[in-house]
Structure formats: C-alpha cells, structure tokens
Amino acid sequence: MADHDLTGFTQDTFTHQGASRRLLRRGTGPAVIIMAEIPGITPKVLEFAARVADAGCTAVLPVLFGTPGRDAHPTAHGWPASLRYTTSTLWQVCVSREFTLLATGRSSRVVHWLRALAAAEHERCGGPGVGAVGMCLTGGFALAMATDERLLAPVLSQPSLPLACTRSRAGAIDISPSDLAAVRLRCERDGLQVMGLRFKGDRLSPRDRFAHLRRELGDAFVAVELDDGSAAPEGVLPPHSVLTEHLVDEPGQPTRQALDSVLDLFRTRLLAQHPGSS
C-alpha cells in the first residue's frame, strides 16, 4: 500500500485536563473509539475505521502516537525508513508516562483521557452508548474504559500489555484491580460483553492473558482465537494484527469472520435501538 492522504476523514482536536490530541472522524451514528496499534494510524487501520463507519457508526480515531496515514510497511518506503519510523514511535511510547508497558495491576494514565473522549463523543453522536477497539498495546485500554457505563461494546484486539517478558506478566492485562472489579460488576449486572481477538501463536498477546480474562469475566469474555495459518502472509511480523495487517479480507476467511463479529457486536449493542439504524 501507499500512504493514506486522510481523504474521507475529518480532523478535530479534543482536550481534557490540559491534554490535547488530534482526532480523525468518519461516518455518522453512535461513536466507536478506535485506538491504533504501533506504529500508529496506518492505512490498514483507516480501512478498518471505514468499515466501522459503513456499518452505521462514527469512527473516532485519537492520534496517540505516530503520523496518521503513514504506511509503515517496508514496501511503501523501504526497510530502513520503515524501521526508523517504527522504532521512533515505539520510543515515544516507552518514554511517555501515559503508557504502562511492564507494570501489572495498573491502568495506563491515558485511559482517563480516553474515557473523557468517549463521554464527549457519546454526547456528540448520540445513541445508546459507545464502542471501543484497542489494538496491540492499546488493546487493554478498551477494557479499562469499560468502567464507564456509556461504553457498551469493548473489543480487545491482540492486547499486548504488560509486555509478556515474564510468566506473571503474560497472565495479566493492563488494568487496575478496582477497574477490573468495576468491569466484572457491569458484566454480571448489565450483561456487558467483552470481545477479545488473537492468533493462537502470538507471543505478544499470549494465551495466558485470555485465560486470565476468562477466569475474571467468565462467559462475558468472548474470545476469538485464530490459527496462525489464517493470517495474511504479507505482514512483516508473525501473525498478530487480526483486524489490520494480517486480515485476509475475503468472505469465509477466519480473519474476515472475526472482523464481521466485531461489526456485528457494534450493530447489536449500538445500533439495534438507535433511530434510523437498519
């Protein structure tokens, strides 16, 4: 692919407690907050956002890191440039105090900003509530955001924090005990469902993490675990990015079925009672 010029997306900013970030938007209807993976809002992430908008929702993409629209695949700019860009973006995340990379039992500070964004977008877009999709290091953010009752459809795509450098970290996820207890209560009391996506062989998003979520949330955690052989072979990394880089966008393909399950979750939770929805 080539860089995306952001055609079809409007741009805005959102400020909360002194922190301002750019936003990209597309579509109408209830909001879905889409948090990109490293190295940022790539053309593949924008393609996913377009699918969310086509389903009848407003796709809202906060720029948490990276350059929106830049294609990080080596075929776009060559291996040296791709490596420099990805490394510099990862370094920005590593030195930021807003992202918790290694610690267990903590929600990242940026989640407070994201909850405020979700509340503002719910006010702006209407509907019964808001959806959220986190990918890779932002995967767990969608879970921590679900302490807010306005968040009705959290999706954790290959959640990768804390970094699984020890067994205990592999069996944990980046959310504080109090936030996790609040989400568990919503699952038990309100019927909240949390969807998780991963490839079975993905070491960045290990199986112990999904086992932990099953123990904590029970049947409210809907796990979609795919065979590595179902991933698109063009991805630079081993099978990892279910909805973007490793998506095989063809009917009947397991990754396409996973994408359709995510869109169906948004239709069911956000659009079923929304005026004008089909």
Coordinates of C-alpha atoms in Angstrom, one line a residue:
M1 CA 0.0 0.0 0.0
A2 CA 1.0 3.7 0.0
D3 CA 0.4 6.5 2.5
H4 CA -3.2 7.5 3.0
D5 CA -4.0 11.2 2.5
L6 CA -6.8 11.0 5.0
T7 CA -9.5 11.7 2.4
G8 CA -12.9 10.8 3.7
F9 CA -11.9 11.7 7.3
T10 CA -12.5 15.0 9.1
Q11 CA -10.0 16.3 11.6
D12 CA -10.5 17.8 15.0
T13 CA -8.9 18.0 18.5
F14 CA -10.1 17.0 21.9
T15 CA -8.8 18.5 25.2
H16 CA -9.2 17.0 28.7
Q17 CA -7.3 18.3 31.8
G18 CA -4.9 20.2 29.7
A19 CA -4.0 17.3 27.3
S20 CA -5.0 17.9 23.6
R21 CA -4.8 15.4 20.9
R22 CA -5.8 15.3 17.2
L23 CA -8.8 13.2 16.2
L24 CA -9.9 11.7 12.9
R25 CA -13.6 11.0 12.3
R26 CA -15.7 9.3 9.7
G27 CA -19.3 8.3 9.5
T28 CA -22.5 9.1 11.5
G29 CA -24.3 7.3 14.3
P30 CA -23.1 6.1 17.7
A31 CA -19.3 6.6 18.3
V32 CA -16.7 3.9 18.2
I33 CA -13.3 4.9 19.6
I34 CA -10.6 3.2 17.6
M35 CA -7.1 3.1 19.2
A36 CA -4.4 2.1 16.8
E37 CA -1.5 -0.2 17.3
I38 CA 2.2 0.6 16.9
P39 CA 3.3 2.5 14.8
G40 CA 0.0 4.4 14.6
I41 CA -3.0 5.1 12.3
T42 CA -1.8 3.2 9.2
P43 CA -3.8 2.8 6.0
K44 CA -5.0 -0.6 7.3
V45 CA -6.3 1.0 10.5
L46 CA -8.1 3.6 8.4
E47 CA -9.6 0.8 6.3
F48 CA -11.0 -0.8 9.4
A49 CA -12.3 2.6 10.5
A50 CA -14.1 2.9 7.2
R51 CA -15.7 -0.4 7.7
V52 CA -17.0 0.7 11.1
A53 CA -18.4 3.9 9.5
D54 CA -20.0 1.8 6.8
A55 CA -21.7 -0.3 9.5
G56 CA -23.6 2.8 10.7
C57 CA -21.3 4.2 13.4
T58 CA -19.0 7.2 13.8
A59 CA -15.4 6.0 13.8
V60 CA -13.3 8.2 16.0
L61 CA -9.5 7.8 16.0
P62 CA -7.4 9.6 18.6
V63 CA -3.8 10.2 17.5
L64 CA -2.0 8.7 20.4
F65 CA 1.3 8.2 18.5
G66 CA 2.8 8.2 15.0
T67 CA 1.8 10.0 11.9
P68 CA -1.8 9.4 10.7
G69 CA -1.9 7.8 7.3
R70 CA 1.7 6.8 7.0
D71 CA 2.2 3.3 5.7
A72 CA 4.8 1.6 7.9
H73 CA 5.1 -1.5 5.6
P74 CA 8.6 -1.7 4.1
T75 CA 7.1 -1.9 0.6
A76 CA 6.0 1.7 1.0
H77 CA 9.2 3.5 2.0
G78 CA 11.8 0.7 2.2
W79 CA 13.2 -1.2 5.1
P80 CA 15.5 1.4 6.6
A81 CA 12.8 4.1 6.7
S82 CA 10.2 1.7 8.0
L83 CA 12.5 0.5 10.8
R84 CA 13.4 4.1 11.8
Y85 CA 9.8 5.2 11.8
T86 CA 8.5 2.2 13.9
T87 CA 11.5 2.4 16.3
S88 CA 11.0 6.2 16.9
T89 CA 7.3 5.7 17.5
L90 CA 7.9 2.9 19.9
W91 CA 10.5 5.0 21.7
Q92 CA 8.0 7.8 22.1
V93 CA 5.6 5.4 23.8
C94 CA 8.3 3.9 26.0
V95 CA 9.3 7.3 27.4
S96 CA 5.8 8.5 27.9
R97 CA 4.3 8.5 31.4
E98 CA 0.9 7.8 30.0
F99 CA 1.5 4.2 28.9
T100 CA 2.2 1.4 31.3
L101 CA 4.3 -1.1 29.5
L102 CA 5.6 -3.5 32.1
A103 CA 3.8 -3.0 35.4
T104 CA 0.9 -5.3 36.3
G105 CA -2.2 -4.2 38.2
R106 CA -2.3 -0.8 36.7
S107 CA -4.4 1.0 34.1
S108 CA -2.4 3.4 31.9
R109 CA -2.9 7.1 32.6
V110 CA -4.1 7.8 29.1
V111 CA -7.2 5.8 29.9
H112 CA -8.6 8.8 31.9
W113 CA -8.3 10.9 28.7
L114 CA -9.9 8.2 26.6
R115 CA -12.9 7.8 29.0
A116 CA -13.4 11.6 28.7
L117 CA -13.2 11.4 24.9
A118 CA -15.8 8.5 24.9
A119 CA -18.2 10.6 27.1
A120 CA -17.8 13.6 24.8
E121 CA -18.4 11.6 21.7
H122 CA -21.4 9.9 23.2
E123 CA -22.8 13.4 23.8
R124 CA -21.9 14.5 20.3
C125 CA -23.1 11.4 18.3
G126 CA -26.0 10.1 20.4
G127 CA -27.2 6.5 20.5
P128 CA -27.4 4.2 23.5
G129 CA -23.6 4.2 24.1
V130 CA -20.1 4.0 22.7
G131 CA -17.9 1.2 21.4
A132 CA -14.1 0.9 21.7
V133 CA -11.5 -1.1 19.9
G134 CA -7.9 -1.3 21.2
M135 CA -5.1 -3.0 19.2
C136 CA -1.8 -4.4 20.5
L137 CA -0.5 -2.1 23.2
T138 CA -3.8 -0.2 23.3
G139 CA -5.8 -3.4 23.5
G140 CA -6.3 -3.3 27.2
F141 CA -7.4 0.4 27.1
A142 CA -10.8 -0.8 25.7
L143 CA -11.2 -3.0 28.8
A144 CA -10.2 -0.2 31.3
M145 CA -12.5 2.2 29.5
A146 CA -15.5 -0.1 30.2
T147 CA -15.7 1.1 33.8
D148 CA -17.9 3.8 32.2
E149 CA -21.4 2.7 31.7
R150 CA -21.6 4.6 28.4
L151 CA -19.1 2.0 26.9
L152 CA -21.3 -0.8 25.7
A153 CA -19.0 -2.7 23.2
P154 CA -15.4 -3.1 24.2
V155 CA -13.1 -5.0 21.8
L156 CA -9.6 -6.1 22.7
S157 CA -7.6 -7.0 19.6
Q158 CA -4.4 -8.8 20.4
P159 CA -3.9 -7.0 23.8
S160 CA -0.2 -6.8 24.4
L161 CA 0.4 -5.1 27.7
P162 CA 2.0 -5.6 30.0
L163 CA 4.8 -6.9 27.8
A164 CA 4.9 -10.7 28.3
C165 CA 8.6 -10.9 29.4
T166 CA 7.7 -13.0 32.5
R167 CA 5.1 -15.6 33.2
S168 CA 3.2 -13.4 35.6
R169 CA 3.0 -10.6 33.1
A170 CA 1.9 -13.0 30.3
G171 CA -1.1 -13.9 32.5
A172 CA -2.1 -10.4 33.3
I173 CA -3.5 -7.4 31.5
D174 CA -3.0 -3.6 31.9
I175 CA -5.9 -2.8 34.2
S176 CA -6.0 -1.9 37.9
P177 CA -7.8 -4.3 40.3
S178 CA -10.5 -1.7 41.1
D179 CA -11.1 -1.0 37.4
L180 CA -11.3 -4.8 36.7
A181 CA -13.8 -5.2 39.5
A182 CA -16.0 -2.5 38.1
V183 CA -16.0 -4.1 34.7
R184 CA -16.8 -7.5 36.2
L185 CA -19.7 -5.9 38.0
R186 CA -21.0 -4.5 34.8
C187 CA -20.8 -7.9 33.1
E188 CA -22.7 -9.5 36.0
R189 CA -25.3 -6.8 36.4
D190 CA -25.7 -5.3 33.0
G191 CA -24.9 -8.1 30.6
L192 CA -21.8 -6.4 29.3
Q193 CA -19.7 -8.5 26.9
V194 CA -16.0 -8.1 26.2
M195 CA -14.7 -9.4 23.0
G196 CA -11.0 -10.5 22.6
L197 CA -9.2 -11.4 19.4
R198 CA -5.8 -13.0 18.9
F199 CA -3.8 -15.5 16.9
K200 CA -3.1 -18.7 18.8
G201 CA 0.7 -18.5 18.4
D202 CA 1.0 -14.8 19.2
R203 CA 3.6 -14.3 21.8
L204 CA 2.9 -10.6 22.1
S205 CA -0.7 -11.4 23.1
P206 CA -0.2 -14.8 24.9
R207 CA -2.9 -17.3 25.6
D208 CA -2.4 -17.0 29.4
R209 CA -3.8 -13.4 29.1
F210 CA -7.1 -14.7 27.6
A211 CA -7.2 -17.5 30.2
H212 CA -6.9 -14.7 32.9
L213 CA -9.8 -12.8 31.3
R214 CA -11.9 -15.9 31.2
R215 CA -11.4 -16.5 34.9
E216 CA -12.1 -12.9 35.7
L217 CA -15.1 -12.3 33.5
G218 CA -16.5 -15.8 32.9
D219 CA -18.8 -16.2 29.9
A220 CA -18.9 -12.4 29.5
F221 CA -15.5 -12.6 27.8
V222 CA -16.0 -13.7 24.2
A223 CA -12.6 -15.0 22.9
V224 CA -11.9 -15.3 19.2
E225 CA -8.6 -17.2 18.8
L226 CA -7.4 -17.9 15.2
D227 CA -4.9 -20.4 13.8
D228 CA -1.7 -18.7 12.6
G229 CA -2.2 -20.1 9.2
S230 CA -5.2 -18.0 8.7
A231 CA -3.2 -14.7 8.7
A232 CA -2.3 -12.8 5.6
P233 CA 1.3 -13.7 4.6
E234 CA 2.2 -10.1 3.7
G235 CA 2.5 -8.9 7.3
V236 CA 6.1 -8.1 8.5
L237 CA 5.6 -9.6 11.9
P238 CA 4.4 -13.1 12.7
P239 CA 0.6 -13.4 12.9
H240 CA -0.6 -10.6 15.2
S241 CA -2.8 -7.8 13.9
V242 CA -6.2 -9.6 13.4
L243 CA -8.2 -6.6 12.1
T244 CA -5.5 -4.8 10.1
E245 CA -2.1 -6.1 8.8
H246 CA -3.0 -9.8 9.0
L247 CA -6.6 -9.5 7.8
V248 CA -7.5 -11.6 4.8
D249 CA -10.5 -9.6 3.6
E250 CA -12.3 -12.3 1.7
P251 CA -15.7 -14.0 2.6
G252 CA -15.2 -17.2 4.6
Q253 CA -11.7 -16.4 5.8
P254 CA -11.3 -16.7 9.6
T255 CA -9.9 -13.2 9.9
R256 CA -12.8 -11.8 7.9
Q257 CA -15.2 -13.7 10.1
A258 CA -13.5 -12.1 13.2
L259 CA -13.9 -8.7 11.6
D260 CA -17.6 -9.4 10.9
S261 CA -18.1 -10.5 14.5
V262 CA -16.7 -7.1 15.7
L263 CA -19.0 -5.2 13.4
D264 CA -22.0 -7.4 14.5
L265 CA -21.2 -6.5 18.1
F266 CA -21.4 -2.8 17.3
R267 CA -24.7 -3.3 15.4
T268 CA -26.2 -5.3 18.2
R269 CA -25.1 -3.1 21.1
L270 CA -25.1 0.4 19.5
L271 CA -27.4 0.3 16.5
A272 CA -30.3 -2.1 17.4
Q273 CA -32.2 0.7 19.3
H274 CA -30.6 3.7 17.5
P275 CA -33.1 5.7 15.5
G276 CA -32.6 5.3 11.8
S277 CA -30.5 2.2 12.1
S278 CA -31.2 -0.7 9.8

